[in-house]
CSV table of N, CA, C and O in Angstrom, one decimal:
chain,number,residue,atom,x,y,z
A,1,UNK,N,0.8,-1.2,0.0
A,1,UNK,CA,0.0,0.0,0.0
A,1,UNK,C,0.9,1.3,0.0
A,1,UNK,O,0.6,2.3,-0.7
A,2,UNK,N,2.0,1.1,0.8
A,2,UNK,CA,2.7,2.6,1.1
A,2,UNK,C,4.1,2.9,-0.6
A,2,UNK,O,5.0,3.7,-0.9
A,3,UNK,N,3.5,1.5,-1.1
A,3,UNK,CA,4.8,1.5,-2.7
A,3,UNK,C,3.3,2.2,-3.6
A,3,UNK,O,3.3,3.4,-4.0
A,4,UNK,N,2.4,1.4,-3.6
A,4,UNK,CA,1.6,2.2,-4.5
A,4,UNK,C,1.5,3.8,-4.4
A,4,UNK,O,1.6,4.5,-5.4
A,5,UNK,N,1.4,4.3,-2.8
A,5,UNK,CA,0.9,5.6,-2.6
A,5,UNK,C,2.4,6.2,-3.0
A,5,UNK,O,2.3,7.4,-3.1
A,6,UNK,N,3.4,5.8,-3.3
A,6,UNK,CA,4.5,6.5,-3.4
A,6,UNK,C,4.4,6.6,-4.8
A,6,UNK,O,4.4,7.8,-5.2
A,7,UNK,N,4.2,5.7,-5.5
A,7,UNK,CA,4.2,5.3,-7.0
A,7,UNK,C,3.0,6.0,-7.6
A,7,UNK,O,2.8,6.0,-8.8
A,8,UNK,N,2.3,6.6,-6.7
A,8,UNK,CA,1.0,7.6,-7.5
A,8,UNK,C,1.7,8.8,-7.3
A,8,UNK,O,1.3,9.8,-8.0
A,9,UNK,N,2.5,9.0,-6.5
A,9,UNK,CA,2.9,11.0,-6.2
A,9,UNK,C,4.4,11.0,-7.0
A,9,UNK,O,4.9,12.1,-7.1
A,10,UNK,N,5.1,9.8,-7.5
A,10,UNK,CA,6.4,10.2,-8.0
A,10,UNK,C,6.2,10.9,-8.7
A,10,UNK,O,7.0,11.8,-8.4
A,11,UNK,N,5.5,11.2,-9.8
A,11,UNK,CA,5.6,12.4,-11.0
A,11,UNK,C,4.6,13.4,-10.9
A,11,UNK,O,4.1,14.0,-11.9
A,12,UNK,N,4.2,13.5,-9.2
A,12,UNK,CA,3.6,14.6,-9.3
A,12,UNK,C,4.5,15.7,-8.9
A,12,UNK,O,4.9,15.8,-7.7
A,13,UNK,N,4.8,16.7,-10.1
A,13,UNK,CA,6.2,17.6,-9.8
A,13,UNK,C,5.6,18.9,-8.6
A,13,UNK,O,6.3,19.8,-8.2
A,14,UNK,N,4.6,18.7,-8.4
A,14,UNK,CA,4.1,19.8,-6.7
A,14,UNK,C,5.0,19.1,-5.7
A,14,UNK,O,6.0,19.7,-5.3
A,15,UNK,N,4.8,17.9,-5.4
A,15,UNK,CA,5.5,16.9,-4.6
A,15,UNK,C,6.6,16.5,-4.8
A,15,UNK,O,7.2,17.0,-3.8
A,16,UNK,N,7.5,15.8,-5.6
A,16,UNK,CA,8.7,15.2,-5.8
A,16,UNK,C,9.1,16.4,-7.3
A,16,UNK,O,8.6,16.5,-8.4
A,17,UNK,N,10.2,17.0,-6.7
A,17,UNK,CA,10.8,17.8,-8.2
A,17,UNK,C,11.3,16.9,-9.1
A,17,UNK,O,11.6,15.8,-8.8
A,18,UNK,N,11.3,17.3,-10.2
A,18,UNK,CA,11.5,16.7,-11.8
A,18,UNK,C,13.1,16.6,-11.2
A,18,UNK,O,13.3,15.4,-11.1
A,19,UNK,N,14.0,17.2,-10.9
A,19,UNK,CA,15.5,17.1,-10.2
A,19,UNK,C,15.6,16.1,-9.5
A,19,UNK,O,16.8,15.7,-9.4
A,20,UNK,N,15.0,15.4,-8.8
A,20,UNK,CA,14.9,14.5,-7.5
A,20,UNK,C,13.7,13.5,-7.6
A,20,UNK,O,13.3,13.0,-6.6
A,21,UNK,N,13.1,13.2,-9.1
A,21,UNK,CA,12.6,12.0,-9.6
A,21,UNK,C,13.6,11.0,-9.4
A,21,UNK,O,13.5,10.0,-8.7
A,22,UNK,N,14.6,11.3,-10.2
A,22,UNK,CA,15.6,9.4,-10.6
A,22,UNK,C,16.0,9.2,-9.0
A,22,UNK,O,16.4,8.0,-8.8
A,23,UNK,N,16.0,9.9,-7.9
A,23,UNK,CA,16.1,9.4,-7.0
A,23,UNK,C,15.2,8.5,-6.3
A,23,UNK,O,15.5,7.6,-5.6
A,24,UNK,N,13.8,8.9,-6.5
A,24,UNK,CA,13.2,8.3,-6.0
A,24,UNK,C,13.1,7.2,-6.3
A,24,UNK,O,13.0,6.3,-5.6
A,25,UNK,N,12.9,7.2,-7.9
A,25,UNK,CA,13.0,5.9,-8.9
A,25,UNK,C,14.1,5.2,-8.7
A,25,UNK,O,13.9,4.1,-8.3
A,26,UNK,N,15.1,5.5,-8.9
A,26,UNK,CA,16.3,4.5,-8.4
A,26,UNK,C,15.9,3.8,-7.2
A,26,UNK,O,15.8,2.6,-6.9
A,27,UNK,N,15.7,4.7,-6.5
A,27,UNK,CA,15.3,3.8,-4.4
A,27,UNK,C,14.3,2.7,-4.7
A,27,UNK,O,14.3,1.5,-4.3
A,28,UNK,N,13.5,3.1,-5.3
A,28,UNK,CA,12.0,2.2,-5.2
A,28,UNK,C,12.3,0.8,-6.5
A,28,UNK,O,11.6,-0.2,-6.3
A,29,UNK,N,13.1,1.0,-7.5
A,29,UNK,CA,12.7,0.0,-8.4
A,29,UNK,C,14.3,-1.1,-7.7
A,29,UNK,O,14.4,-2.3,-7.9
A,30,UNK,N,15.4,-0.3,-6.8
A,30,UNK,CA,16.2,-1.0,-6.2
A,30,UNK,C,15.4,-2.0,-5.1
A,30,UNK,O,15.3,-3.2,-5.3
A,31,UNK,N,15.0,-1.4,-4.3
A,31,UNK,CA,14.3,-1.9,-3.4
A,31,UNK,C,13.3,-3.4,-3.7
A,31,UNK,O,12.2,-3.4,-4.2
A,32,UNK,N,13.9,-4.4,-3.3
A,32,UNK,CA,13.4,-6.0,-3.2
A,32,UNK,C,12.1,-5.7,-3.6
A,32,UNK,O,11.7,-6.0,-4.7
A,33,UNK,N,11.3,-5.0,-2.3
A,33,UNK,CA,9.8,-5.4,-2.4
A,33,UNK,C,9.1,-4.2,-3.2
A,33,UNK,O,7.8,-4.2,-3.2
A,34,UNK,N,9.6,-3.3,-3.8
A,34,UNK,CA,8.9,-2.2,-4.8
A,34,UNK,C,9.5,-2.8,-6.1
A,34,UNK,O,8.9,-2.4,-7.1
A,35,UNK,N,10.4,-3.5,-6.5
A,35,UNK,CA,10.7,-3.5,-8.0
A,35,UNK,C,10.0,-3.9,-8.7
A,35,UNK,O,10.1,-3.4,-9.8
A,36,UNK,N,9.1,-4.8,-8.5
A,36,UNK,CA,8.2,-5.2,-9.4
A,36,UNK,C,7.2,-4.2,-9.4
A,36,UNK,O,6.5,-4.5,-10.3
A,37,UNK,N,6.8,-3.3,-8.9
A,37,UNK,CA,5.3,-2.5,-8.8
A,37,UNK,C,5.7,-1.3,-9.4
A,37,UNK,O,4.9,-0.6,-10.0
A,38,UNK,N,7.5,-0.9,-9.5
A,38,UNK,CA,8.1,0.0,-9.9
A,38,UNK,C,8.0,-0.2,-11.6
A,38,UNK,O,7.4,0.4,-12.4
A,39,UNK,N,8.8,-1.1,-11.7
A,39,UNK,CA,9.3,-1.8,-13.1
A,39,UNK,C,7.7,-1.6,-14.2
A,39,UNK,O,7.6,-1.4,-15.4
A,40,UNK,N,6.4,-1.8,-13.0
A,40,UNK,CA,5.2,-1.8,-14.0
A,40,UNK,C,4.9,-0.4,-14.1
A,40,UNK,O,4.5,0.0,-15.2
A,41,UNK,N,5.0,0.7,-12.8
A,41,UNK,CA,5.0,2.1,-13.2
A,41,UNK,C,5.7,2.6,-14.1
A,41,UNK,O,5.3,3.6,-14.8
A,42,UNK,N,7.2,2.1,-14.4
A,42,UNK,CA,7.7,2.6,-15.4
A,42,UNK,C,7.7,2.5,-16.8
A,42,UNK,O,8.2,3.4,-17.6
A,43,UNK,N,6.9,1.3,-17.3
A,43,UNK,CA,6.4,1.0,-18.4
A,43,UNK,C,4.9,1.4,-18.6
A,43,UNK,O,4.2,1.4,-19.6
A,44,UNK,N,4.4,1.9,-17.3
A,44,UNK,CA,2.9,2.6,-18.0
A,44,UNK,C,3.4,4.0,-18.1
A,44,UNK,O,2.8,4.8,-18.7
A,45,UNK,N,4.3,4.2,-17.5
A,45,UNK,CA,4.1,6.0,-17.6
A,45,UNK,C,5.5,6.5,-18.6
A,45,UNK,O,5.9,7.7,-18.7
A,46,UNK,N,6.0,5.3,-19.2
A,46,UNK,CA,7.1,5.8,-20.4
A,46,UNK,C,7.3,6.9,-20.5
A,46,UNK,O,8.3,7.5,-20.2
A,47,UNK,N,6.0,7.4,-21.3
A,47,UNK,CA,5.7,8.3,-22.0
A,47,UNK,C,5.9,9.7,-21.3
A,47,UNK,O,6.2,10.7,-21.9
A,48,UNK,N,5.6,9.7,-19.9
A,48,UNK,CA,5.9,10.9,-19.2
A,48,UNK,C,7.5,10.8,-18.6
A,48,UNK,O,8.4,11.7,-18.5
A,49,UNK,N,7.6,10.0,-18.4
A,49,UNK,CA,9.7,9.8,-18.2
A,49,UNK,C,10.4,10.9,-19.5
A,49,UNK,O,11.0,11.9,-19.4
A,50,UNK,N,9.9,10.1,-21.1
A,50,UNK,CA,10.1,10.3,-22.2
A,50,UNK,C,10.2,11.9,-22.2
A,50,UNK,O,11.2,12.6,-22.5
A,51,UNK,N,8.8,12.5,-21.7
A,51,UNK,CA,8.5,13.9,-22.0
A,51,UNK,C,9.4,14.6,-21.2
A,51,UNK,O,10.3,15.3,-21.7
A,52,UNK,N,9.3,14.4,-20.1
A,52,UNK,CA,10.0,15.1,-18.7
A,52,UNK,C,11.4,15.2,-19.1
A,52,UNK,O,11.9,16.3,-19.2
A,53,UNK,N,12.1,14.0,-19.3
A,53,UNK,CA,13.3,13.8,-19.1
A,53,UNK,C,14.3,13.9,-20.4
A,53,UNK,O,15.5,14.3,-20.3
A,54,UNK,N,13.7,13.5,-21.7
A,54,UNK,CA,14.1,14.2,-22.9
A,54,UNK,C,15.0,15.2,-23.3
A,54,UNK,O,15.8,15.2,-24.2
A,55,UNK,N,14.7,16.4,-22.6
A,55,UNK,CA,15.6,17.2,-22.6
A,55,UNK,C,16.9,17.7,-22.0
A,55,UNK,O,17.7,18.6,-22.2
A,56,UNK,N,16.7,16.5,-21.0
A,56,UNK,CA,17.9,17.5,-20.0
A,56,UNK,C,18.8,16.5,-20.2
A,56,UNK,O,19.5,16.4,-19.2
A,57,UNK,N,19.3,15.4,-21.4
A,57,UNK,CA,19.7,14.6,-21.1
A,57,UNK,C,20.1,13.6,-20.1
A,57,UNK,O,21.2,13.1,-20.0
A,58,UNK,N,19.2,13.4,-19.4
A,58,UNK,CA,19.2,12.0,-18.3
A,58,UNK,C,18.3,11.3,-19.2
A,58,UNK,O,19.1,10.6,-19.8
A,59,UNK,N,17.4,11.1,-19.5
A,59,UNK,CA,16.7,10.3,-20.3
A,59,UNK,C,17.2,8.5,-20.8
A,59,UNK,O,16.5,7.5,-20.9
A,60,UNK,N,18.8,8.8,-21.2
A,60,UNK,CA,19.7,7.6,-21.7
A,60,UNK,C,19.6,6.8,-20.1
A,60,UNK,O,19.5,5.6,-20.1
A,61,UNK,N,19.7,7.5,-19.2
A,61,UNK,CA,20.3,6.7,-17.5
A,61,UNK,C,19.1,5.6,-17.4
A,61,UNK,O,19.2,4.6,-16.6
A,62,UNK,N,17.8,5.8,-18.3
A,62,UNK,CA,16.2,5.1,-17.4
A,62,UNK,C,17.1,3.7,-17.6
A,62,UNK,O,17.9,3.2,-16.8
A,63,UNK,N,16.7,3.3,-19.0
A,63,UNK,CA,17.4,1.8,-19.3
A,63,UNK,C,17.9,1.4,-18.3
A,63,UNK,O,17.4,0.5,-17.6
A,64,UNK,N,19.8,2.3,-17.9
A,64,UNK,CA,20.4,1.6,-17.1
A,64,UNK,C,20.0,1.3,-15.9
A,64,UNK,O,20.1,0.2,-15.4
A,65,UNK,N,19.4,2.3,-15.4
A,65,UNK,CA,19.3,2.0,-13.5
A,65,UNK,C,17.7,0.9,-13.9
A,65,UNK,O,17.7,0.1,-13.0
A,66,UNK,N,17.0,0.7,-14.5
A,66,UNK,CA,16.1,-0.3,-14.4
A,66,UNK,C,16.8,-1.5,-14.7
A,66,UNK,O,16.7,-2.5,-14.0
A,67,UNK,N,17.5,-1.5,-15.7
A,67,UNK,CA,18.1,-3.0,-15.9
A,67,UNK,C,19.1,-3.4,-14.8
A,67,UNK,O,19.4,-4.6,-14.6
A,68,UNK,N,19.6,-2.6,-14.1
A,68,UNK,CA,20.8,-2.4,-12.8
A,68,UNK,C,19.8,-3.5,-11.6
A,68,UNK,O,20.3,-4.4,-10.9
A,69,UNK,N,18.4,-3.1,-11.7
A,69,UNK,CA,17.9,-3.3,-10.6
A,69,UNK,C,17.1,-4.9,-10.9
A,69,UNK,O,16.9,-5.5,-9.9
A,70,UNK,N,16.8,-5.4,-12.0
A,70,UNK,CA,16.2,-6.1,-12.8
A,70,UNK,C,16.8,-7.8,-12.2
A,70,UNK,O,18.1,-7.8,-12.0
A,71,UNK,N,16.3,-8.8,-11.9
A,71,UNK,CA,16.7,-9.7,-11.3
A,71,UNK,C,16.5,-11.1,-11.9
A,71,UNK,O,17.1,-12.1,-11.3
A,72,UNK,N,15.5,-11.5,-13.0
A,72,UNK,CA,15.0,-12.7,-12.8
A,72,UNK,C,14.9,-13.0,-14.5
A,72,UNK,O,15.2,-12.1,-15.2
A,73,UNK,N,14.5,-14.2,-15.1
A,73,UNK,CA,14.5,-14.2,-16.7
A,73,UNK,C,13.0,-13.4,-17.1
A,73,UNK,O,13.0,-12.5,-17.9
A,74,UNK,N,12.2,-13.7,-16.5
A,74,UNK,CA,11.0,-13.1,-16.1
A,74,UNK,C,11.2,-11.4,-16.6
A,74,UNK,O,10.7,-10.9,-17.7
A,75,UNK,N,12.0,-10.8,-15.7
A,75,UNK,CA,12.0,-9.7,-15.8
A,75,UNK,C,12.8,-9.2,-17.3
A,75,UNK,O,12.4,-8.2,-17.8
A,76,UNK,N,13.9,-10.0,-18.1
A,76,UNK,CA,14.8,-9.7,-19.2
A,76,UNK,C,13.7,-9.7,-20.1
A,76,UNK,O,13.5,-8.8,-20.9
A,77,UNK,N,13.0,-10.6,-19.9
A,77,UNK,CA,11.8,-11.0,-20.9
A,77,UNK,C,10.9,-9.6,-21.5
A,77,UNK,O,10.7,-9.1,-22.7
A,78,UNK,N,10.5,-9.2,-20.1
A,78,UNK,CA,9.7,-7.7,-20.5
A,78,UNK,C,10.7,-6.8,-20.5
A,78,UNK,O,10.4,-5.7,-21.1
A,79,UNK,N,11.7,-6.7,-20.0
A,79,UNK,CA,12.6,-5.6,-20.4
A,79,UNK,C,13.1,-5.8,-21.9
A,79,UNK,O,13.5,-4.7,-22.4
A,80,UNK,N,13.3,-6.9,-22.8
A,80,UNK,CA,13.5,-7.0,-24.1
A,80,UNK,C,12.3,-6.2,-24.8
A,80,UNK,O,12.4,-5.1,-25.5
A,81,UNK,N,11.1,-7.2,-24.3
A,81,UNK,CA,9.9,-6.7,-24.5
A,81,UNK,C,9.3,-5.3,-24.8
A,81,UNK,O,8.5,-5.0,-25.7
A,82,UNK,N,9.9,-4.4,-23.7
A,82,UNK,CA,9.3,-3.2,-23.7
A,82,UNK,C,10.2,-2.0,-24.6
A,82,UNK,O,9.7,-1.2,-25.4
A,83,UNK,N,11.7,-2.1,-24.1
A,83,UNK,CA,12.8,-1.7,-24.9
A,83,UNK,C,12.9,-2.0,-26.1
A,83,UNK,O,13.2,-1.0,-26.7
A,84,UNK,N,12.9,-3.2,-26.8
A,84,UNK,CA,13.5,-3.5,-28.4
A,84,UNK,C,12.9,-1.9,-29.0
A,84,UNK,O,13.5,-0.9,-29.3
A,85,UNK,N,11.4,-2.1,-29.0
A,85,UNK,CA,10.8,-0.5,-29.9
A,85,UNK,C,11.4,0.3,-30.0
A,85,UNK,O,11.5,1.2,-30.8
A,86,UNK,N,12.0,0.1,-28.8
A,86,UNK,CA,12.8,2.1,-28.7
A,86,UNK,C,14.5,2.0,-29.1
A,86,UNK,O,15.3,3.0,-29.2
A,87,UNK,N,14.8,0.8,-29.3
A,87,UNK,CA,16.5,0.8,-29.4
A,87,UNK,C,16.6,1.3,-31.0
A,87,UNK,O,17.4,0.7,-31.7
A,88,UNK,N,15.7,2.2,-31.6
A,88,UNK,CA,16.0,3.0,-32.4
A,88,UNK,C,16.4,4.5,-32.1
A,88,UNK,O,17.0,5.4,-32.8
A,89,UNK,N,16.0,4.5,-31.2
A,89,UNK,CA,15.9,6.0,-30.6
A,89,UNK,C,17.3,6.5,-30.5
A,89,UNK,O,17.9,5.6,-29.9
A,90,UNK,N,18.0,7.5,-30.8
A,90,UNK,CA,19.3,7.3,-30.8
A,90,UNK,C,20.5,7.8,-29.5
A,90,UNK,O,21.7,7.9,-29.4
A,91,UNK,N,19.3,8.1,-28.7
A,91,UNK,CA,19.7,8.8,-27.0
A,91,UNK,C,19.6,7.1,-26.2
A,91,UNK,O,20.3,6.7,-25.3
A,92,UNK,N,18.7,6.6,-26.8
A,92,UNK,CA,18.4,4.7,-25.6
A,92,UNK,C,19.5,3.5,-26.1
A,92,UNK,O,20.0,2.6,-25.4
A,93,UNK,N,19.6,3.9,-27.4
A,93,UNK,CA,20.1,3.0,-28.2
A,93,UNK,C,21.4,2.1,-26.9
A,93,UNK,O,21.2,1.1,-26.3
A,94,UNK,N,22.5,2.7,-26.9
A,94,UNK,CA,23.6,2.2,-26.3
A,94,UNK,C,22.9,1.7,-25.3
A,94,UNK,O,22.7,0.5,-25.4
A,95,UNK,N,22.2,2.2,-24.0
A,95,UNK,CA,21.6,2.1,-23.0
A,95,UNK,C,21.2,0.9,-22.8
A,95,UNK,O,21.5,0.2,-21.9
A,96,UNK,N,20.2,0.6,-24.0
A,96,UNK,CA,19.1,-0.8,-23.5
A,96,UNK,C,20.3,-1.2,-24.1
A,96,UNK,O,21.1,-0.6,-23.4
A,97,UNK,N,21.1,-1.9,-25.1
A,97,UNK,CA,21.8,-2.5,-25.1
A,97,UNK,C,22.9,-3.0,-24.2
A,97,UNK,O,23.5,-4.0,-24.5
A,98,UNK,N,23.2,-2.3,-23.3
A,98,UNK,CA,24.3,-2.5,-22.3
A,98,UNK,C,23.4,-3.0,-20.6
A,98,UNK,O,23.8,-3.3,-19.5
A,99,UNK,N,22.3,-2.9,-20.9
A,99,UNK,CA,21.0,-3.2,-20.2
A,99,UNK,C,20.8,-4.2,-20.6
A,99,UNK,O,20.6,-5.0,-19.7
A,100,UNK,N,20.7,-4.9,-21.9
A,100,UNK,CA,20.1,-6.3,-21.9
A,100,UNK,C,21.3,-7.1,-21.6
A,100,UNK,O,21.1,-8.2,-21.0
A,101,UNK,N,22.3,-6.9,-21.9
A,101,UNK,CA,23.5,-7.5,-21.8
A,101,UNK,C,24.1,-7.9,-20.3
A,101,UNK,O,24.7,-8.9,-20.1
A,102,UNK,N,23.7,-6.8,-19.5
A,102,UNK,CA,24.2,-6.3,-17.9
A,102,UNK,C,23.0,-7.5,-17.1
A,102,UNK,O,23.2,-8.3,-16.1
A,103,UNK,N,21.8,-7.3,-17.9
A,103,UNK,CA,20.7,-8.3,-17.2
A,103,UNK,C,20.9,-9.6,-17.2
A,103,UNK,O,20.7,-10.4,-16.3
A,104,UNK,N,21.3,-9.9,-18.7
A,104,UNK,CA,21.4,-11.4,-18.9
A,104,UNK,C,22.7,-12.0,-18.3
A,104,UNK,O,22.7,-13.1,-17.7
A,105,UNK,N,23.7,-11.3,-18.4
A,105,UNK,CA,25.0,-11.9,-17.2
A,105,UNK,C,24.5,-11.9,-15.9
A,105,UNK,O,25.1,-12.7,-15.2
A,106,UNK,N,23.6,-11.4,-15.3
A,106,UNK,CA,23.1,-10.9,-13.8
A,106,UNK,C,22.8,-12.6,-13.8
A,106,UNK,O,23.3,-13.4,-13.0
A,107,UNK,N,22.0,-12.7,-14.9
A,107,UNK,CA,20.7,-13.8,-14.2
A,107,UNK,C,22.0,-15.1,-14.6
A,107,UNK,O,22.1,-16.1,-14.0
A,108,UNK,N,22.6,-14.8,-15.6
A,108,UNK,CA,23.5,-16.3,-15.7
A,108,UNK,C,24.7,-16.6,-14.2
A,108,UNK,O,25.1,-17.6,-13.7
A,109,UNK,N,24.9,-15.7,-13.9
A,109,UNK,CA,25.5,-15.6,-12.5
A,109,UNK,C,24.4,-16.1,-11.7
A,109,UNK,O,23.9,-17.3,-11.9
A,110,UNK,N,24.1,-15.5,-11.2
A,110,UNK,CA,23.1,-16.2,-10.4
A,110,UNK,C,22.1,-17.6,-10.5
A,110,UNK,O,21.7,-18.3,-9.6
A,111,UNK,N,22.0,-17.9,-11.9
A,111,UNK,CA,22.1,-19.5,-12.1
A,111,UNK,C,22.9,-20.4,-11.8
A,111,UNK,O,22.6,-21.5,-11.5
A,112,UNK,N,24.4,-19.7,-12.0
A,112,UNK,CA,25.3,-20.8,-11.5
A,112,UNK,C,26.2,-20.8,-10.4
A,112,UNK,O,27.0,-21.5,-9.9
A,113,UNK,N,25.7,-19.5,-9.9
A,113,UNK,CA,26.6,-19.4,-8.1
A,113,UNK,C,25.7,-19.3,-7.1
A,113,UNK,O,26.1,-19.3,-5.9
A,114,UNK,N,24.2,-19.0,-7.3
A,114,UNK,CA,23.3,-18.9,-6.0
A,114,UNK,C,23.3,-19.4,-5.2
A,114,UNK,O,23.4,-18.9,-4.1
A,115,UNK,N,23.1,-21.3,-5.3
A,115,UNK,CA,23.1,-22.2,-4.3
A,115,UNK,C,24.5,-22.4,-3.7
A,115,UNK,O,24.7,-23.1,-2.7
A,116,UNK,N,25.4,-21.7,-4.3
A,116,UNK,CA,26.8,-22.1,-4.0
A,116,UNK,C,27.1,-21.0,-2.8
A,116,UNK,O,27.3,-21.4,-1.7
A,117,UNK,N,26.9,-19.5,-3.2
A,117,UNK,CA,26.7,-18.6,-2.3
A,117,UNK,C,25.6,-19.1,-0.8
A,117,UNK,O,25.7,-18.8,0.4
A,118,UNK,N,24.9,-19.6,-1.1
A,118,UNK,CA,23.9,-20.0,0.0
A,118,UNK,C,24.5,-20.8,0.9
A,118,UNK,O,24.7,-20.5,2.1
A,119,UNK,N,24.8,-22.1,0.0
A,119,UNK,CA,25.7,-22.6,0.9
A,119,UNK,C,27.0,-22.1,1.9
A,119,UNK,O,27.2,-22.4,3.1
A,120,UNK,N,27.6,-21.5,1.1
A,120,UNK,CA,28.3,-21.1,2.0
A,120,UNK,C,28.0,-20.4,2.8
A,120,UNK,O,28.7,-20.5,3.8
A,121,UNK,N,27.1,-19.2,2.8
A,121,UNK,CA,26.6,-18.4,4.3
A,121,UNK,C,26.0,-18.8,5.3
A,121,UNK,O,25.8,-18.2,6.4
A,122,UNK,N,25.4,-20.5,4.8
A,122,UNK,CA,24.5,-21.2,5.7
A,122,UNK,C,25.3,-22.6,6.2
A,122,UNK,O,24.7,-23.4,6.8
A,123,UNK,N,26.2,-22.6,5.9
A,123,UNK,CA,27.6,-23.3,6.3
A,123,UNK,C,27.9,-23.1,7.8
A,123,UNK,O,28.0,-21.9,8.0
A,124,UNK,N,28.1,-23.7,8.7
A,124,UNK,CA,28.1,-23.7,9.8
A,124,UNK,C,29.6,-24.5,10.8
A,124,UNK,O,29.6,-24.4,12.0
């Protein structure tokens, strides 16, 4: 409840400044139990990231810090998904690319060292 109520006031620029958006956005789509509710706000509200952020060159950063935060095949899936359309764009282009790339080593790591890491911290 308190991710949604945050996720309805992030782009209201009375409340959170257009300057101190990616902050919030970075915290919340980092964050374990907001990334998924995050990851779906950012793909409904593209279009206002797009508009807002377009100009001041931050715009290239969305890709990365979403794919940074991105964890599962699940998630590569719709991040291919949603990004391919735009890796024409010539500000995203590099971005989702070094984002699909950054996600898919994420998740191949973590296929083959999770249980290994577990093990070991539950190693006694």
């Amino acid at each position: 409840e308190t991710i949604q109520n945050l996720l309805s006031l992030i782009n209201q620029t009375d409340i959170v400044r257009s300057q101190d958006f990616i902050y919030w956005f970075v915290q919340l789509i980092r964050n374990r139990y907001a990334r998924d509710l995050t990851w779906q706000w950012a793909r409904d509200n593209w279009g206002w990231i797009d508009t807002t952020f377009s100009g001041d060159m931050s715009l290239d950063a969305y890709p990365r810090y979403i794919a940074n935060a991105l964890r599962t095949t699940q998630h590569l899936s719709e991040y291919q998904e949603f990004f391919t359309p735009l890796k024409d764009h010539p500000v995203l282009k590099r971005n989702i690319a070094m984002g699909i790339s950054e996600l898919q080593g994420r998740i191949e790591l973590l296929e083959r060292d999770a249980q290994k890491v577990i093990d070991a911290l539950t190693k006694q």
